[in-house]
Amino acid sequence: MSQLLQMIPTWVFFLFFTLLYLGYAQSKTREVSMARLTILPFAMVILSLYSVWTAFGSSLAFGAWIIGAGAALAVNSKLQHGRGVTRHTISGHVVVPGSWLPLGLMMSIFVTKFIVAFMIASHAMLANTPAFPVIASFCFGVFSGTFFARSLYIGHAARSQTGTLIAS
């Protein structure tokens, strides 16, 4: 086990703890701008697509990613991500209730990427099966699609309010 840990680049640990911090921060109710509400989900989508491209690079893998992201958007349209969201009328900022879901999604993307990279680097037999890139890419699509959908529906809830005054 210690040999495995020694083979992991230092930046991976930095990324892990950064994502852990960002996820923890989102577990608390916070006030954010509409732009900031979309930055992290957009970054997670880009990271997810980059993972599919660097690991597999096939149109089949990208197709699986698109199906996973589409499924996540469809399922999340039925959930009430915008519940408890309020908008500050003066600044336009949005007060978002805390949730542990972003942490779970960030860690899911990170762990999936780590497992995929490890299996490819170790030449695991499973990594050479035709289903491996499809399943992994689908997972990347579902996780990042859910992350993005949550942000999309929170933003929609905030924009649809007629103006909630929050004391500064």
Coordinates of C-alpha atoms in Angstrom, one line a residue:
M1 CA 0.0 0.0 0.0
S2 CA 2.8 2.4 0.8
Q3 CA 4.3 1.8 -2.7
L4 CA 1.0 2.7 -4.2
L5 CA 0.9 6.0 -2.3
Q6 CA 4.5 6.8 -3.3
M7 CA 3.6 6.5 -6.9
I8 CA 0.8 9.1 -6.7
P9 CA 2.0 12.5 -7.8
T10 CA 1.9 15.2 -5.1
W11 CA -0.6 17.4 -7.1
V12 CA -3.2 14.7 -6.8
F13 CA -3.2 15.1 -3.0
F14 CA -3.4 18.9 -3.5
L15 CA -6.4 18.5 -5.8
F16 CA -8.1 16.0 -3.4
F17 CA -7.8 18.4 -0.5
T18 CA -8.9 21.4 -2.6
L19 CA -12.0 19.6 -3.7
L20 CA -12.6 18.5 -0.2
Y21 CA -12.4 22.1 1.0
L22 CA -14.7 23.4 -1.8
G23 CA -17.2 20.7 -1.1
Y24 CA -17.2 21.4 2.6
A25 CA -17.7 25.1 1.9
Q26 CA -20.8 24.3 -0.1
S27 CA -22.3 22.5 2.9
K28 CA -22.8 25.9 4.5
T29 CA -25.4 28.4 3.5
R30 CA -23.7 31.1 1.5
E31 CA -24.2 34.2 -0.6
V32 CA -22.8 34.0 -4.1
S33 CA -23.0 35.9 -7.4
M34 CA -24.8 34.3 -10.3
A35 CA -21.5 34.1 -12.1
R36 CA -19.9 32.3 -9.2
L37 CA -22.8 29.9 -9.1
T38 CA -21.8 28.6 -12.5
I39 CA -18.0 28.6 -12.3
L40 CA -17.5 25.5 -10.2
P41 CA -20.1 23.3 -12.0
F42 CA -18.7 24.4 -15.4
A43 CA -15.2 23.6 -14.2
M44 CA -16.4 20.1 -13.1
V45 CA -17.9 19.5 -16.5
I46 CA -14.7 20.5 -18.2
L47 CA -12.6 18.3 -15.9
S48 CA -15.0 15.4 -16.5
L49 CA -14.8 15.8 -20.3
Y50 CA -11.0 16.2 -20.0
S51 CA -10.9 12.9 -18.1
V52 CA -12.9 11.1 -20.9
W53 CA -10.6 12.6 -23.6
T54 CA -7.3 11.8 -21.9
A55 CA -8.4 8.3 -20.7
F56 CA -10.3 7.1 -23.8
G57 CA -10.6 9.7 -26.5
S58 CA -13.2 7.7 -28.5
S59 CA -16.5 8.9 -29.9
L60 CA -18.2 6.0 -28.1
A61 CA -16.8 7.2 -24.7
F62 CA -18.0 10.8 -25.5
G63 CA -21.4 9.4 -26.5
A64 CA -21.7 7.6 -23.1
W65 CA -20.7 10.8 -21.4
I66 CA -23.4 12.7 -23.2
I67 CA -26.0 10.1 -22.4
G68 CA -25.0 10.1 -18.7
A69 CA -25.1 13.9 -18.5
G70 CA -28.5 14.0 -20.3
A71 CA -29.9 11.4 -17.9
A72 CA -28.6 13.5 -15.0
L73 CA -30.2 16.6 -16.3
A74 CA -33.5 14.8 -16.9
V75 CA -33.6 13.2 -13.4
N76 CA -32.5 16.5 -11.7
S77 CA -35.3 18.4 -13.4
K78 CA -37.7 16.5 -11.1
L79 CA -35.7 17.4 -7.9
Q80 CA -36.2 20.6 -6.0
H81 CA -32.7 22.0 -6.0
G82 CA -34.0 25.6 -5.8
R83 CA -35.8 25.1 -2.5
G84 CA -34.7 27.7 0.0
V85 CA -32.8 29.8 -2.6
T86 CA -33.3 33.6 -2.1
R87 CA -32.0 36.5 -4.1
H88 CA -30.7 39.8 -2.8
T89 CA -32.5 42.5 -4.7
I90 CA -29.8 45.1 -4.5
S91 CA -26.7 43.1 -5.2
G92 CA -28.3 40.4 -7.3
H93 CA -26.4 37.8 -5.2
V94 CA -28.1 34.5 -4.4
V95 CA -28.3 32.9 -1.0
V96 CA -27.9 29.2 -1.4
P97 CA -28.7 26.8 1.4
G98 CA -25.9 24.4 2.3
S99 CA -25.8 20.9 0.8
W100 CA -23.4 18.0 1.0
L101 CA -24.3 16.9 -2.5
P102 CA -21.6 19.0 -4.2
L103 CA -18.9 17.4 -2.0
G104 CA -20.3 13.9 -2.9
L105 CA -20.3 14.7 -6.6
M106 CA -16.8 16.2 -6.6
M107 CA -15.4 13.2 -4.7
S108 CA -17.2 10.9 -7.0
I109 CA -15.6 12.5 -10.1
F110 CA -12.2 12.5 -8.4
V111 CA -12.4 8.9 -7.3
T112 CA -13.7 7.7 -10.6
K113 CA -10.9 9.6 -12.4
F114 CA -8.4 8.1 -9.9
I115 CA -9.6 4.5 -10.4
V116 CA -9.7 4.9 -14.2
A117 CA -6.1 6.2 -14.3
F118 CA -4.9 3.6 -11.9
M119 CA -6.5 0.7 -13.9
I120 CA -5.1 2.0 -17.2
A121 CA -1.6 2.6 -15.7
S122 CA -1.5 -0.8 -14.0
H123 CA -2.7 -2.5 -17.2
A124 CA -5.6 -4.1 -15.4
M125 CA -7.5 -6.6 -17.5
L126 CA -10.8 -4.8 -16.9
A127 CA -9.4 -1.6 -18.4
N128 CA -9.0 -3.4 -21.7
T129 CA -12.6 -4.5 -22.0
P130 CA -14.9 -2.6 -24.5
A131 CA -17.3 -1.8 -21.7
F132 CA -14.8 -0.1 -19.5
P133 CA -14.6 3.3 -21.3
V134 CA -18.4 3.3 -21.8
I135 CA -19.2 2.7 -18.1
A136 CA -16.5 5.1 -16.8
S137 CA -17.6 7.8 -19.3
F138 CA -21.2 7.3 -18.4
C139 CA -20.3 7.8 -14.7
F140 CA -18.3 11.0 -15.5
G141 CA -21.4 12.3 -17.4
V142 CA -23.8 11.4 -14.6
F143 CA -21.7 13.0 -11.9
S144 CA -20.8 16.2 -13.7
G145 CA -24.3 16.4 -15.2
T146 CA -25.9 16.3 -11.8
F147 CA -23.4 18.9 -10.5
F148 CA -24.3 21.2 -13.5
A149 CA -28.0 20.5 -13.2
R150 CA -28.1 21.5 -9.6
S151 CA -26.4 24.8 -10.4
L152 CA -28.8 25.4 -13.3
Y153 CA -31.9 24.8 -11.3
I154 CA -30.7 26.9 -8.4
G155 CA -29.9 29.7 -10.8
H156 CA -33.4 29.3 -12.4
A157 CA -35.0 29.5 -9.0
A158 CA -33.1 32.6 -8.1
R159 CA -33.9 34.3 -11.5
S160 CA -37.6 33.4 -11.2
Q161 CA -38.1 35.3 -7.9
T162 CA -39.7 38.6 -8.1
G163 CA -37.2 40.0 -5.7
T164 CA -36.6 38.9 -2.2
L165 CA -35.1 41.6 0.0
I166 CA -32.5 40.2 2.3
A167 CA -31.0 42.4 5.0
S168 CA -27.4 43.2 4.4

